[in-house]
Tab-separated table of C-alpha atoms and ligand atoms in Angstrom:
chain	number	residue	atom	x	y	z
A	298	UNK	CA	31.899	-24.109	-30.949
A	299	UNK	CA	33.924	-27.558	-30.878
A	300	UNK	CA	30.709	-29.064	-32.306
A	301	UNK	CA	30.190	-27.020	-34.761
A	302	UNK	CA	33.465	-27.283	-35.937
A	303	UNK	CA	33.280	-30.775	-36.012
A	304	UNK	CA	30.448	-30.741	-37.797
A	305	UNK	CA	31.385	-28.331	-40.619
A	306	UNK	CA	34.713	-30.560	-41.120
A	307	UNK	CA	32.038	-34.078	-41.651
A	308	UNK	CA	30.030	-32.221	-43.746
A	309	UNK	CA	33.199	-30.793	-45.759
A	310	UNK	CA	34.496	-34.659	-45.809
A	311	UNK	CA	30.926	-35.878	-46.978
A	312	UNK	CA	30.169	-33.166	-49.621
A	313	UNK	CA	33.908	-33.838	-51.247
A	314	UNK	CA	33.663	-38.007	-51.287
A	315	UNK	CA	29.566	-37.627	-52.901
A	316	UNK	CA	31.712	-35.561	-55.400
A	317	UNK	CA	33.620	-38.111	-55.955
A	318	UNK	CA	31.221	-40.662	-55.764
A	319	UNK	CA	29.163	-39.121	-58.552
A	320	UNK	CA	32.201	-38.789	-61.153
A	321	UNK	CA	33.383	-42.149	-60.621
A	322	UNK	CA	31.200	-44.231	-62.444
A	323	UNK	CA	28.946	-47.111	-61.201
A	324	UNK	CA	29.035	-46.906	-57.943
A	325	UNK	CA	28.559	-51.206	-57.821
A	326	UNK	CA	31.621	-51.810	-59.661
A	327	UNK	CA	33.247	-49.608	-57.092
A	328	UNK	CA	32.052	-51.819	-54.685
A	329	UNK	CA	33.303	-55.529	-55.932
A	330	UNK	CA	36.952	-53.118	-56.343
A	331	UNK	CA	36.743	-51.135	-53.203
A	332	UNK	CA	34.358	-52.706	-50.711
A	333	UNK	CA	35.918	-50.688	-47.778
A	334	UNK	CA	35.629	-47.357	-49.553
A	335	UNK	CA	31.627	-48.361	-50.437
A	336	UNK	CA	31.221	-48.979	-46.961
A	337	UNK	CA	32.942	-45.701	-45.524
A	338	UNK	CA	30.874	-43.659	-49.122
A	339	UNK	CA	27.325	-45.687	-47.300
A	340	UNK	CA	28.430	-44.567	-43.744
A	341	UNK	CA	29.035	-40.860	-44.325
A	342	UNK	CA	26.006	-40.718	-46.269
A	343	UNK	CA	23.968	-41.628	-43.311
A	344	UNK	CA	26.150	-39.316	-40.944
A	345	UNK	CA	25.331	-36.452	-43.937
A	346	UNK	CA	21.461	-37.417	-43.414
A	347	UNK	CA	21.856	-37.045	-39.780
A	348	UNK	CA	23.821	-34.005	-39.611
A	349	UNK	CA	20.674	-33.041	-41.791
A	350	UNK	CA	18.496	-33.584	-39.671
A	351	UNK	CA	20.313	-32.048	-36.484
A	352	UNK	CA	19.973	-28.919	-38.641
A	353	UNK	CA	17.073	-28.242	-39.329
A	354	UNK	CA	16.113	-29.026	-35.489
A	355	UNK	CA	18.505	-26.717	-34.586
A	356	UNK	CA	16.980	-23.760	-37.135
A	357	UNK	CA	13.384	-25.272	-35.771
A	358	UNK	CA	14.659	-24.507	-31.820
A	359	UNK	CA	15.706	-21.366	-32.743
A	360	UNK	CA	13.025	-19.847	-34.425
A	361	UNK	CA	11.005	-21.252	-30.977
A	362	UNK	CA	13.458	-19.710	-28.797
A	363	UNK	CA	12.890	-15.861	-30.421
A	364	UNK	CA	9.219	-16.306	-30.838
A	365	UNK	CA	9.402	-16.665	-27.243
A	366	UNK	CA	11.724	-13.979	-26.494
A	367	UNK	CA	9.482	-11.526	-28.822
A	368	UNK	CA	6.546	-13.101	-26.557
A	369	UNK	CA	8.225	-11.785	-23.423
A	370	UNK	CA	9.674	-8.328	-24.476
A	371	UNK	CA	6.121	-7.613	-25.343
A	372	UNK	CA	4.240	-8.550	-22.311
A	373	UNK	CA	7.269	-6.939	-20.403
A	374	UNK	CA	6.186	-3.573	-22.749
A	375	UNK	CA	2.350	-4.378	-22.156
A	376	UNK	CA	3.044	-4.447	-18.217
A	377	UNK	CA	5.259	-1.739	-17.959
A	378	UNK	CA	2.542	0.841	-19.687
A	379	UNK	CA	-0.282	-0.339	-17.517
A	380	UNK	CA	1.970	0.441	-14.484
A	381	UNK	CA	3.095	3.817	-16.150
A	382	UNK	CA	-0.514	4.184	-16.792
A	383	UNK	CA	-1.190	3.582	-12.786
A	384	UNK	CA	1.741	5.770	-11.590
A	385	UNK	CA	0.021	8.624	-13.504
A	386	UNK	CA	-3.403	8.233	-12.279
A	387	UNK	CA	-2.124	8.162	-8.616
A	388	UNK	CA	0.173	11.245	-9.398
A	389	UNK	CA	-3.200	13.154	-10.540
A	390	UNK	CA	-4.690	12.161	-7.369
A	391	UNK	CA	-2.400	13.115	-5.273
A	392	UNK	CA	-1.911	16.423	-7.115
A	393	UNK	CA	-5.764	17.018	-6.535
A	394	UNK	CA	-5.831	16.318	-2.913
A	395	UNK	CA	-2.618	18.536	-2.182
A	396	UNK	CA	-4.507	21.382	-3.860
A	397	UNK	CA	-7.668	20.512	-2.071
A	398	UNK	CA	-5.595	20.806	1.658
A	399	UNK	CA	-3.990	23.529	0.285
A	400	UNK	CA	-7.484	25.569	-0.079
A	401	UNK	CA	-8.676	23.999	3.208
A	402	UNK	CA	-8.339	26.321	6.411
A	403	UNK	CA	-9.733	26.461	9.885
A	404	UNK	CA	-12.271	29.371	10.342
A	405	UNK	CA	-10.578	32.364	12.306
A	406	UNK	CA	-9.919	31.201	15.867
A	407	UNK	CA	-10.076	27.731	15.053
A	408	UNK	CA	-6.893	25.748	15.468
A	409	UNK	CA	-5.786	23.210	13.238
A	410	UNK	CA	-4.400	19.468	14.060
A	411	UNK	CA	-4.306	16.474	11.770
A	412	UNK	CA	-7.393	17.032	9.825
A	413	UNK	CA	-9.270	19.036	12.070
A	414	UNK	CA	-10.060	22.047	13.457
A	415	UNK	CA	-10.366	23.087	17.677
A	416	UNK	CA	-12.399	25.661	18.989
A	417	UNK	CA	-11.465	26.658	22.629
A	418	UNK	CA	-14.002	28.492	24.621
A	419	UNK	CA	-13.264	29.068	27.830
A	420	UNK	CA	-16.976	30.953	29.096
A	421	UNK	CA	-18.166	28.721	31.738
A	422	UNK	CA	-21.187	26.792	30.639
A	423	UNK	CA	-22.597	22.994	31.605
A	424	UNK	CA	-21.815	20.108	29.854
A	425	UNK	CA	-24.914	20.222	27.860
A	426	UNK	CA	-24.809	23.625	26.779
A	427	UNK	CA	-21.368	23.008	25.894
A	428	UNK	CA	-22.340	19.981	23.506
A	429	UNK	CA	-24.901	22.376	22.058
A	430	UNK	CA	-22.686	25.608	21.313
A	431	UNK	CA	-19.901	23.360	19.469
A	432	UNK	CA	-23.140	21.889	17.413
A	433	UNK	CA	-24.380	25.647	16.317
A	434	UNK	CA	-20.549	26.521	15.459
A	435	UNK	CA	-20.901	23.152	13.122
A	436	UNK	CA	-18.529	20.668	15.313
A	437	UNK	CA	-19.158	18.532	18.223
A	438	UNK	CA	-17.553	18.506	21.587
A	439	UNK	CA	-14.073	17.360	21.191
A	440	UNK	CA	-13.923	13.234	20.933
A	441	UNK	CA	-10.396	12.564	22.300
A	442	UNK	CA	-9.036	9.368	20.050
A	443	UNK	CA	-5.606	8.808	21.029
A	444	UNK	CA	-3.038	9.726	23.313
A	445	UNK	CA	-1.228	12.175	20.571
A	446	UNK	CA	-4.391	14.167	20.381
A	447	UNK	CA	-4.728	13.980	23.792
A	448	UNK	CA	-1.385	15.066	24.352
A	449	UNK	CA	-1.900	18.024	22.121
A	450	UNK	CA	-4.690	19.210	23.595
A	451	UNK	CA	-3.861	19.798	27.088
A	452	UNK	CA	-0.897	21.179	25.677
A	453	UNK	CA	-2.587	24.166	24.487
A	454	UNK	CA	-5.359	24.361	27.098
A	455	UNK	CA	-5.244	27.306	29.336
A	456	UNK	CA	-7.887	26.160	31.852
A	457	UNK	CA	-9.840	22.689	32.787
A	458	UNK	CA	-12.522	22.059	30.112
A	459	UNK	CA	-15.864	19.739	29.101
A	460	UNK	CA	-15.188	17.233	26.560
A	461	UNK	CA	-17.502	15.006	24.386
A	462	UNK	CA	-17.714	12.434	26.399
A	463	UNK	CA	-20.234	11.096	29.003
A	464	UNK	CA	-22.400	7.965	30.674
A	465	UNK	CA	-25.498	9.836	30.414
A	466	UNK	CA	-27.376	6.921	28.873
A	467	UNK	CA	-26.225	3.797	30.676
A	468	UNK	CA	-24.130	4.470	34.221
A	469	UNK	CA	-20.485	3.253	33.612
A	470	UNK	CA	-20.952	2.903	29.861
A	471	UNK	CA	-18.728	5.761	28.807
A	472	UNK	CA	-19.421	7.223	25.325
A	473	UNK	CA	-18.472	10.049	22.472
A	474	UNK	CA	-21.789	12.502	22.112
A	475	UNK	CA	-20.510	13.203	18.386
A	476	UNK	CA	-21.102	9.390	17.599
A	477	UNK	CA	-22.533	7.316	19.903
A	478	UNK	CA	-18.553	5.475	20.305
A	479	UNK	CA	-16.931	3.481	23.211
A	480	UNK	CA	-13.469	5.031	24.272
A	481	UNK	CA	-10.938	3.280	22.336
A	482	UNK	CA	-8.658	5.432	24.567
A	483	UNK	CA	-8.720	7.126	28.102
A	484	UNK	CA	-6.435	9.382	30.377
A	485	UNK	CA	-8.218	8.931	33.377
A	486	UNK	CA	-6.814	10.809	36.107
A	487	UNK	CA	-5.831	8.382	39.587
A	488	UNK	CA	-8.682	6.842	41.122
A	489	UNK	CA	-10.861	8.779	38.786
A	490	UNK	CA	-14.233	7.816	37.130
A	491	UNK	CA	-15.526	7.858	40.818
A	492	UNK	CA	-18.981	10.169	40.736
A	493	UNK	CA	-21.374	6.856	39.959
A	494	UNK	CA	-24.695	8.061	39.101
A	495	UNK	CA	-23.760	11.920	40.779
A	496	UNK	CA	-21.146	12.357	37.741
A	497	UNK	CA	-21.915	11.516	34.367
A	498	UNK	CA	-19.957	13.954	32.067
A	499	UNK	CA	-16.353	14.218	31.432
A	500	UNK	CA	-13.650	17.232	32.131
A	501	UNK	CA	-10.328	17.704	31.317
A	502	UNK	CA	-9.139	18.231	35.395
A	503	UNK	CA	-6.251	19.652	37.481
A	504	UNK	CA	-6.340	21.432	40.091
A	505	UNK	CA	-10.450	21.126	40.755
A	506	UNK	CA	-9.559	17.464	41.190
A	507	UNK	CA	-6.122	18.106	43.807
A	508	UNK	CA	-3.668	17.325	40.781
A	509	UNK	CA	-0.780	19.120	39.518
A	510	UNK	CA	-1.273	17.946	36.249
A	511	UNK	CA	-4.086	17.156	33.557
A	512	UNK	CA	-6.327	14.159	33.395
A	513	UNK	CA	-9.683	12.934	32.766
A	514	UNK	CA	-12.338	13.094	35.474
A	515	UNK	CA	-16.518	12.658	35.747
A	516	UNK	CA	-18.309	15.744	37.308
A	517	UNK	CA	-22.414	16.194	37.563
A	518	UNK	CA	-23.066	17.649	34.446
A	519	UNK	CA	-24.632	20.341	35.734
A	520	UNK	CA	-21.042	21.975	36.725
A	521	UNK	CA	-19.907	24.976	34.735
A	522	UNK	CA	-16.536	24.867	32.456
A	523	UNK	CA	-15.322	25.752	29.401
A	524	UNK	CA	-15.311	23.528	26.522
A	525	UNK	CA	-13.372	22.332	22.722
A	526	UNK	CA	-15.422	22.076	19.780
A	527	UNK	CA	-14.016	20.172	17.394
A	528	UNK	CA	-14.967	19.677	13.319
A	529	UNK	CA	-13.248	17.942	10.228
A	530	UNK	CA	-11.827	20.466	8.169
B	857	CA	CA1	-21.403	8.239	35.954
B	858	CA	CA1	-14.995	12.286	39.378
């Protein structure tokens, strides 16, 4: 603001002695008169150029300065209506996949947990007839993933069951019949896979083992329990 002033007030000073240097005659006999006012009319003509000059940079900066500003707003406006676009794809999707759990149900006696469905039978078949049934009913025998599941499921068992899992193929090598999978998690009961060769399929076990509570345990497959089928829903 100081400058500006300042700058205004030169100008003002310049504009008014050019006036005066144009209505006073030959500006050379001037000169031989007045050489101190020549040399003050000579110096505040080149300040007037200058001042000129830091102008019309100024007017150049500032037409820079809001072609860059009108730059920015607009990819600001471009970025914010591809994200608006995003939000409102994802908002469709997840408006189709609430209506698609909505309409998805476990058939009648099926129990539902995270994204499946349980089927608890508790007829007294072997292992292998057990794998078989939950295939005809369109599952598998239950593949126990983590300890939540796990948890759940002995939770709401009412007697000691078969479940998915076995070393059928390769002794010790203990794997899910619905995929072919290594335990990524167990709940073997104390001192428990202990059958070698003799025991080869897996039961959910209390008291036929001597415990009080649940846990997993290898019996000869040939044994009869019940089972839990289990299918995506
Ligand atoms: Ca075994
Ligand atoms: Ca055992």
């Amino acid at each position: 603001m100081q400058l500006c002033t300042y700058l205004l007030l030169v100008l003002s000073i310049t504009s008014s002695l050019a006036t005066e240097k144009r209505f006073s005659g030959d500006s050379s006999d001037k000169s031989s008169n007045n050489p101190f006012m020549w040399m003050m009319i000579k110096q505040l003509d080149r300040t007037e150029t200058r001042v000129n000059k830091v102008h019309t940079l100024s007017n150049q900066n500032h037409i820079a300065i809001n072609k860059i500003k009108g730059l920015l707003e607009k990819d600001e406006i471009t970025q914010l209506k591809s994200f608006m676009r995003e939000m409102r794809k994802k908002m469709r999707n997840m408006k189709s996949e609430i209506d698609d759990l909505r309409t998805r149900t476990c058939q009648k006696d099926w129990i539902r947990y995270m994204g499946h469905c349980y089927l608890f039978v508790y007829k007294k078949v072997t292992w292998n007839t057990a794998k078989n049934e939950c295939q005809h009913k369109g599952g598998y025998l239950v593949k126990v993933e983590s300890a939540a599941e796990n948890s759940w499921l002995i939770l709401a068992l009412n007697a000691e069951v078969w479940i998915g899992l076995s070393d059928i193929r390769t002794e010790g090598q203990w794997r899910w019949t619905s995929d072919n999978t290594d335990t990524s998690f167990s709940y073997w009961l104390s001192h428990e896979p202990n059958g070698g060769h003799r025991e080869n399929c897996v039961n959910i076990c209390k008291a036929l083992c001597g415990h009080n509570i649940y846990g997993w345990n290898d019996l000869p497959c040939n044994y009869q329990l019940g089972y839990v089928c289990e299918k995506q829903m």
